Amino acid sequence: AQFFNAEAAKIEIKFKDYTLKFTAKNQFVILSRKSDGAQSIFQIPISTLFIKEDVFIPLIYCADYVSLGYGKKISFDSRSKNLIITNEPFAVESFVFAEQAQEKETKQLEPETPLERVSPKYDINSIEVEEKSNGTLIRLKANRRLNIPRHSISNNTLFVFLSGVTIAPDIVNSVKPAGLVSRIKKTVITSKNNQLEFALNDGYSTTEALQDLDNNDILITIHNKLFESAPLIVDEAKSKWLFDAVVIDAGHGGKDPGAIGVTGVKEKNVNLAVALILGKLIEKNLPGVKVVYTRKTDEFIELYKRGKIANESGGKLFISIHCNSTEAKDISFRGFEVYLLRPGRTSQAIKIAEFENSVIKYEDNPDRYQKLTDENFILVSMAHSQYMRYSETFSDILDQEWKKNVEIPALGIKQAGFYVLVGASMPGVLIENGFLSNRKDEAHLASASGQNEIAKAIFSSVKRYKENYEKEFGK
């Protein structure tokens, strides 16, 4: 059986023992067990589509989840576009439900004597509200594994219904509203049935409740309208999965010179030169691929606006072009690096990210950015996890092409928290083309031949990535 809620844009596929739920323009799949309501949440690499009141599910990624609900193996042949249903059993027990996992952990961790047991007085003792680049994150800090609460938005208020859950009486008093949340109220229905109300500021779009898989906390995300998609017609929906736009971001610019080289070469000028050459190569050799620049002249563009430009253009790949440097000038250390958006794991990677992120000092409102600690990566990770595999693929191709074609040595693929990558909701990398603090790298980066060499290596990588991407999506 199938149930569709047009207002919420949700679809439920009902099997004998399980229900599978998909939400339009969302990458999370929820499998519910009918006998006790237990849920397990899965994430797919790309979102579902919503076209003329229909939810389209990417079967290439969802066949196993449909198999879980059905109980028998179902597969999707991407070449023939056929759905293959077999009699081969597909055991749902191979996937652990949240409640089952928590029960198992609790039994394993149960202390030997009553004196060692600690029983928190309330299921939820505190609430945290944090503003993020693409919305607001509400964290309900729980002492045990809870079912994901029902929630809805009405009259500019987010209602969260907590059934069978105890909440600290003064929980609202210690919460500081932030972002899209202006006020918080708690309504007690019974001792174990409570309702939380979050008054919302203008600018919200959708909301989602999730379980933090690292602990017992409930995460409620309120998305702002920055990434809200316009209604799609069929052709536009199809293009969403086509590789038809590349965003080229020339780092720094205008009043922000970026790094300064040994002889005074400014990073912003090298970045722009490489970006423009790369764009022309793509326009000339990849018909059907639109090139979007975050800047084409020597101007200062705020980091959040770069992400906004990328998202509004429907980009399929975001390439941020930079040059590296060290505090000490005229050093022997040189080389190219490509960075993915993840918490920095080395002191050097963290320093590089801090330098690139420091451009916010030139902006009118630098407070809009929160320091990207591991903890603050929660909402960012949910937004970017669907793209990370593709970012990794491109960075690997780029590393290979660089080693074959560029004089500057390749130092490999690194990871760090760059603000400019946070804002772009698509696969993306940040490239450090070489060290301006090294005389040899600086000369190569400043020369027309060096800039052309670098742009050609990046272009070759884009071309190879496009071929791999389209092969995977069966174009």
XYZ file of C-alpha atoms in Angstrom, residues 7-472:
466
model
C 0.809 19.095 2.059
C 3.899 17.657 3.764
C 5.249 16.193 0.498
C 5.852 12.850 2.192
C 5.246 9.370 0.812
C 4.871 6.168 2.828
C 5.241 2.699 1.329
C 3.414 0.300 3.648
C 4.449 -3.343 3.797
C 3.146 -6.121 6.055
C 5.511 -5.460 8.962
C 7.275 -2.238 8.033
C 6.641 1.239 6.663
C 9.161 3.086 4.518
C 8.933 6.893 4.477
C 10.439 9.347 1.984
C 10.200 13.140 2.071
C 10.409 15.339 -1.019
C 13.739 17.119 -1.636
C 15.308 15.221 1.260
C 18.064 12.603 1.490
C 16.841 10.734 4.589
C 14.848 7.466 4.507
C 12.961 6.246 7.592
C 12.102 2.561 8.108
C 9.510 1.985 10.863
C 8.574 -1.332 12.446
C 4.788 -1.563 12.876
C 4.856 -3.802 15.945
C 6.520 -1.285 18.267
C 7.155 1.886 16.237
C 10.936 1.448 16.302
C 12.694 3.425 13.590
C 15.945 3.258 11.679
C 17.169 6.199 9.593
C 19.307 5.923 6.476
C 20.880 8.598 4.298
C 21.098 8.450 0.503
C 23.678 10.426 -1.546
C 21.134 12.615 -3.357
C 17.742 14.044 -2.453
C 14.403 12.819 -3.717
C 12.627 15.031 -6.245
C 9.202 16.675 -6.059
C 7.565 17.140 -9.466
C 3.903 18.071 -9.933
C 2.879 16.630 -6.557
C 4.830 13.402 -7.114
C 7.844 12.286 -5.087
C 10.562 10.663 -7.230
C 12.881 8.222 -5.460
C 16.413 7.503 -6.793
C 16.093 3.711 -6.934
C 19.774 3.189 -7.646
C 20.370 4.181 -4.003
C 17.093 2.999 -2.433
C 16.605 -0.572 -3.652
C 18.060 -2.082 -0.470
C 15.754 -0.008 1.732
C 12.702 -1.089 -0.280
C 14.002 -4.660 0.104
C 14.088 -4.179 3.884
C 10.429 -3.242 3.981
C 9.345 -5.916 1.508
C 11.456 -8.663 3.077
C 12.771 -9.940 -0.254
C 15.677 -8.819 -2.399
C 14.825 -6.044 -4.864
C 17.422 -4.600 -7.228
C 17.465 -1.862 -9.854
C 19.202 -2.291 -13.213
C 20.355 1.221 -14.170
C 21.043 0.209 -17.781
C 17.671 -1.345 -18.598
C 15.846 0.851 -16.043
C 14.103 -2.273 -14.715
C 13.173 -3.056 -11.120
C 13.956 -6.723 -10.411
C 11.923 -8.449 -7.674
C 13.215 -11.813 -6.439
C 12.166 -14.447 -3.905
C 15.504 -14.201 -2.137
C 14.894 -13.331 1.549
C 16.243 -9.967 2.669
C 16.552 -10.010 6.464
C 15.721 -6.733 8.154
C 17.604 -7.983 11.219
C 20.821 -7.161 9.392
C 20.017 -3.513 10.091
C 19.871 -2.566 13.768
C 17.069 -0.323 14.927
C 18.005 2.574 17.152
C 16.074 1.264 20.136
C 17.569 -2.217 19.786
C 21.100 -0.830 19.646
C 20.520 1.346 22.691
C 19.015 -1.545 24.662
C 22.037 -3.690 23.833
C 24.468 -0.950 24.846
C 22.592 -0.369 28.092
C 22.796 -4.050 29.048
C 26.495 -4.159 28.271
C 27.240 -1.051 30.299
C 24.992 -1.936 33.261
C 27.067 -1.691 36.475
C 27.655 -4.638 38.780
C 26.202 -3.062 41.934
C 23.251 -0.725 42.589
C 25.609 1.854 44.095
C 27.273 2.394 40.734
C 24.051 3.126 38.898
C 23.280 6.729 37.953
C 19.656 7.473 37.032
C 19.109 10.932 35.524
C 15.986 12.548 36.904
C 14.629 13.647 33.519
C 14.883 12.258 29.991
C 15.703 15.704 28.617
C 17.653 18.067 30.869
C 18.669 20.866 28.507
C 18.145 22.437 25.085
C 20.720 24.142 22.889
C 19.935 26.410 19.936
C 22.675 27.282 17.445
C 22.676 29.323 14.253
C 24.387 27.645 11.301
C 25.195 28.772 7.758
C 22.125 27.084 6.277
C 19.674 27.271 9.168
C 19.283 26.724 12.893
C 20.068 23.580 14.876
C 18.068 22.682 18.000
C 19.647 20.002 20.170
C 17.521 18.245 22.800
C 20.115 16.729 25.135
C 18.693 13.363 26.148
C 19.796 10.873 28.791
C 18.388 7.846 26.955
C 17.509 6.850 23.409
C 14.173 8.436 22.488
C 11.843 8.023 19.561
C 12.103 10.832 17.044
C 9.339 13.276 18.054
C 6.478 14.412 15.870
C 6.870 18.019 14.804
C 5.138 20.571 12.618
C 5.158 24.276 11.810
C 2.010 26.372 12.139
C 1.545 30.145 12.484
C 5.315 30.788 12.501
C 5.782 28.341 15.382
C 7.563 24.995 15.401
C 5.698 22.505 17.606
C 7.612 19.485 18.919
C 5.500 16.766 20.572
C 7.309 14.576 23.114
C 5.284 11.558 24.162
C 6.406 9.326 27.035
C 9.259 11.696 27.814
C 10.037 13.637 30.990
C 11.509 17.135 30.719
C 13.206 19.279 33.361
C 10.630 21.828 34.660
C 12.887 24.868 34.203
C 14.397 23.738 30.914
C 13.221 26.781 28.947
C 14.749 29.317 31.360
C 18.329 28.442 30.469
C 17.876 28.392 26.679
C 19.146 31.337 24.674
C 17.223 31.827 21.395
C 19.370 32.124 18.272
C 19.079 32.204 14.503
C 15.540 31.485 13.316
C 14.290 30.829 16.875
C 13.051 33.928 18.716
C 11.293 32.432 21.748
C 10.796 29.039 23.422
C 7.844 27.788 25.453
C 7.072 24.476 27.165
C 3.543 23.149 27.633
C 2.945 20.236 30.037
C 0.100 17.992 28.932
C 0.795 15.187 31.428
C 3.904 14.299 33.430
C 5.249 12.321 30.476
C 3.640 14.179 27.599
C 5.080 17.567 26.783
C 5.056 20.038 23.957
C 7.867 22.433 23.053
C 7.039 25.531 21.041
C 9.703 27.477 19.152
C 8.536 30.860 17.834
C 10.238 31.430 14.479
C 11.623 34.517 12.816
C 10.976 35.173 9.132
C 13.136 33.290 6.657
C 12.523 29.648 7.597
C 11.601 26.996 5.036
C 11.559 23.344 6.132
C 12.319 21.344 9.256
C 13.587 17.832 9.998
C 14.052 15.825 13.212
C 16.902 13.319 13.446
C 18.705 11.139 15.948
C 22.338 12.046 16.642
C 23.943 8.666 16.028
C 26.902 9.504 18.285
C 24.762 9.922 21.418
C 21.131 10.055 22.580
C 20.421 13.631 21.519
C 17.556 14.618 19.234
C 18.537 17.097 16.513
C 15.923 19.357 14.958
C 17.039 21.376 11.974
C 15.205 24.452 10.738
C 16.417 25.278 7.253
C 16.520 28.852 6.034
C 15.411 29.885 2.549
C 18.958 30.217 1.238
C 18.910 26.713 -0.235
C 15.178 26.414 -0.871
C 14.529 25.141 -4.362
C 11.939 26.645 -6.660
C 9.182 24.334 -7.960
C 10.597 22.092 -10.655
C 9.153 21.069 -13.983
C 10.191 17.713 -15.407
C 13.015 19.025 -17.602
C 14.422 21.090 -14.739
C 14.223 18.093 -12.420
C 16.129 15.963 -14.878
C 18.823 18.628 -15.196
C 19.321 18.509 -11.436
C 21.210 15.244 -11.914
C 23.085 16.334 -15.069
C 26.612 17.719 -14.947
C 25.770 21.065 -16.520
C 27.361 23.785 -14.350
C 30.769 24.361 -12.744
C 31.329 27.136 -10.212
C 34.826 28.656 -10.232
C 35.706 30.642 -7.135
C 38.784 32.878 -7.370
C 39.788 33.317 -3.725
C 40.203 36.739 -2.097
C 39.979 39.933 -4.197
C 39.572 43.695 -3.876
C 40.580 44.942 -0.430
C 41.600 41.374 0.503
C 44.933 40.593 -1.232
C 45.282 37.098 0.215
C 48.842 35.863 0.690
C 51.763 38.063 -0.398
C 54.703 36.371 -2.112
C 58.458 36.690 -1.641
C 58.702 39.408 -4.299
C 55.286 40.927 -3.592
C 53.054 38.823 -5.850
C 49.456 39.030 -4.581
C 47.485 35.828 -4.271
C 44.235 37.442 -5.414
C 45.718 38.192 -8.851
C 47.047 34.669 -9.400
C 43.728 33.146 -8.313
C 41.735 35.299 -10.727
C 44.074 34.650 -13.659
C 43.870 30.866 -13.212
C 40.078 31.021 -12.727
C 39.514 32.958 -15.964
C 41.751 30.644 -18.009
C 40.021 27.589 -16.540
C 36.597 29.038 -17.321
C 37.520 29.658 -20.966
C 38.821 26.096 -21.335
C 35.553 24.674 -20.006
C 33.413 26.964 -22.178
C 35.400 26.037 -25.284
C 35.766 22.291 -24.764
C 32.747 21.179 -22.715
C 29.598 22.259 -24.576
C 26.531 22.201 -22.389
C 28.478 22.984 -19.226
C 27.821 26.463 -17.883
C 30.662 28.287 -16.136
C 29.716 30.393 -13.123
C 32.283 32.750 -11.575
C 32.002 34.084 -8.034
C 34.110 36.978 -9.314
C 35.547 37.936 -12.730
C 37.271 41.146 -11.649
C 39.376 42.413 -8.751
C 36.508 42.786 -6.281
C 35.825 41.645 -2.730
C 33.055 39.056 -2.438
C 31.991 37.920 1.034
C 32.377 34.198 1.712
C 28.688 33.528 2.329
C 27.815 35.271 -0.953
C 30.170 32.957 -2.839
C 28.173 29.972 -1.592
C 24.918 31.757 -2.419
C 26.089 32.413 -5.990
C 27.043 28.748 -6.348
C 23.716 27.432 -5.050
C 21.534 29.795 -7.052
C 23.346 28.798 -10.250
C 22.603 25.097 -9.781
C 26.293 24.222 -9.779
C 27.362 20.566 -9.852
C 30.982 21.192 -8.820
C 32.544 24.006 -6.776
C 36.259 24.765 -7.273
C 37.810 27.375 -4.979
C 41.218 28.501 -6.269
C 43.913 29.728 -3.865
C 47.670 29.945 -3.285
C 49.422 28.894 -0.110
C 52.011 30.669 2.023
C 53.874 30.447 5.315
C 54.745 33.168 7.805
C 58.427 32.811 6.949
C 59.270 33.981 3.419
C 61.720 32.556 0.878
C 61.510 29.057 2.348
C 62.321 25.789 0.581
C 58.913 24.218 1.315
C 56.714 24.177 -1.783
C 53.888 22.230 -3.400
C 50.216 21.880 -4.371
C 47.436 20.667 -2.059
C 43.735 19.981 -2.550
C 41.385 20.229 0.447
C 38.073 18.584 1.312
C 35.563 19.965 3.819
C 36.218 18.041 7.027
C 37.645 18.976 10.428
C 41.370 19.672 10.144
C 43.527 16.810 11.440
C 46.996 18.402 11.255
C 48.259 21.678 12.676
C 49.298 22.812 9.197
C 45.844 22.129 7.711
C 44.178 23.988 10.574
C 46.507 26.985 10.108
C 45.769 27.118 6.388
C 42.007 27.032 7.032
C 42.341 29.732 9.693
C 44.185 31.977 7.214
C 41.643 31.443 4.432
C 38.759 31.930 6.888
C 40.340 35.103 8.300
C 39.072 37.069 5.286
C 35.820 37.518 7.213
C 37.580 40.391 9.019
C 36.943 42.403 5.847
C 33.206 41.679 5.969
C 30.484 43.860 7.477
C 29.131 41.098 9.713
C 31.784 38.471 10.539
C 29.638 37.223 13.441
C 27.490 35.242 10.981
C 30.233 32.611 10.912
C 30.723 30.171 13.772
C 34.088 28.604 14.421
C 34.119 25.213 12.752
C 34.910 22.946 15.680
C 34.229 19.212 15.420
C 30.970 19.747 17.307
C 29.827 22.498 14.955
C 30.256 20.164 11.980
C 26.997 18.359 12.845
C 24.641 20.358 10.623
C 27.375 20.911 8.054
C 27.972 17.167 7.844
C 24.290 16.431 7.302
C 24.222 18.949 4.463
C 27.460 17.811 2.827
C 27.689 14.066 3.446
C 25.704 13.362 0.282
C 28.373 15.195 -1.748
C 31.547 13.982 -0.051
C 32.008 10.889 -2.208
C 31.978 13.068 -5.327
C 34.322 15.636 -3.776
C 36.722 12.806 -2.968
C 36.509 11.493 -6.537
C 37.298 14.893 -8.043
C 40.162 15.556 -5.627
C 41.695 12.169 -6.458
C 41.471 12.849 -10.206
C 42.943 16.328 -9.723
C 45.849 14.953 -7.705
C 46.604 12.501 -10.533
C 46.367 15.131 -13.298
C 48.525 17.558 -11.338
C 51.306 15.008 -10.894
C 51.313 14.347 -14.649
C 51.146 17.923 -15.931
C 52.338 20.575 -13.449
C 55.883 21.520 -12.456
C 54.915 22.296 -8.847
C 55.051 19.047 -6.791
C 51.795 17.564 -5.464
C 51.526 17.124 -1.696
C 48.304 15.137 -1.752
C 44.716 15.438 -0.537
C 44.080 17.090 2.841
C 41.066 18.096 4.924
C 40.147 21.258 6.839
C 37.169 23.457 7.707
C 36.886 26.182 5.073
C 33.915 28.538 5.390
C 33.652 28.983 1.611
C 33.059 25.230 1.146
C 30.388 25.175 3.863
C 28.107 27.514 1.932
C 28.219 25.615 -1.371
C 25.679 22.772 -1.386
C 27.412 20.605 -3.989
C 30.616 18.604 -4.377
C 33.545 20.969 -3.891
C 37.241 21.347 -3.190
C 39.630 24.120 -2.244
C 42.891 24.132 -4.203
C 46.153 25.590 -2.903
C 48.138 25.865 -6.163
C 51.549 26.394 -4.561
C 53.453 28.419 -1.955
C 53.961 32.113 -2.664
C 56.428 32.040 0.228
C 58.664 29.842 -1.948
C 60.568 31.753 -4.635
C 60.320 28.961 -7.235
C 56.586 28.377 -6.696
C 55.924 32.125 -6.719
C 57.672 32.592 -10.067
C 55.703 29.740 -11.616
C 52.379 30.942 -10.181
C 52.962 34.499 -11.420
C 53.950 33.463 -14.959
C 51.499 33.119 -17.840
C 52.924 29.682 -18.672
C 52.504 28.499 -15.079
C 48.929 29.790 -14.848
C 48.028 28.079 -18.136
C 49.652 24.841 -16.981
C 47.652 24.859 -13.742
C 44.363 25.758 -15.459
C 44.845 22.941 -17.990
C 45.458 20.399 -15.210
C 42.279 21.481 -13.414
C 40.335 21.422 -16.699
C 41.537 17.882 -17.485
C 40.313 16.876 -14.033
C 36.893 18.464 -14.610
C 36.595 16.660 -17.948
C 37.484 13.257 -16.431
C 35.174 13.867 -13.471
C 32.303 14.760 -15.816
C 32.812 11.513 -17.746
C 32.787 9.465 -14.515
C 29.766 11.345 -13.172
C 27.679 10.839 -16.304
C 28.678 7.175 -16.538
C 27.434 6.625 -12.981
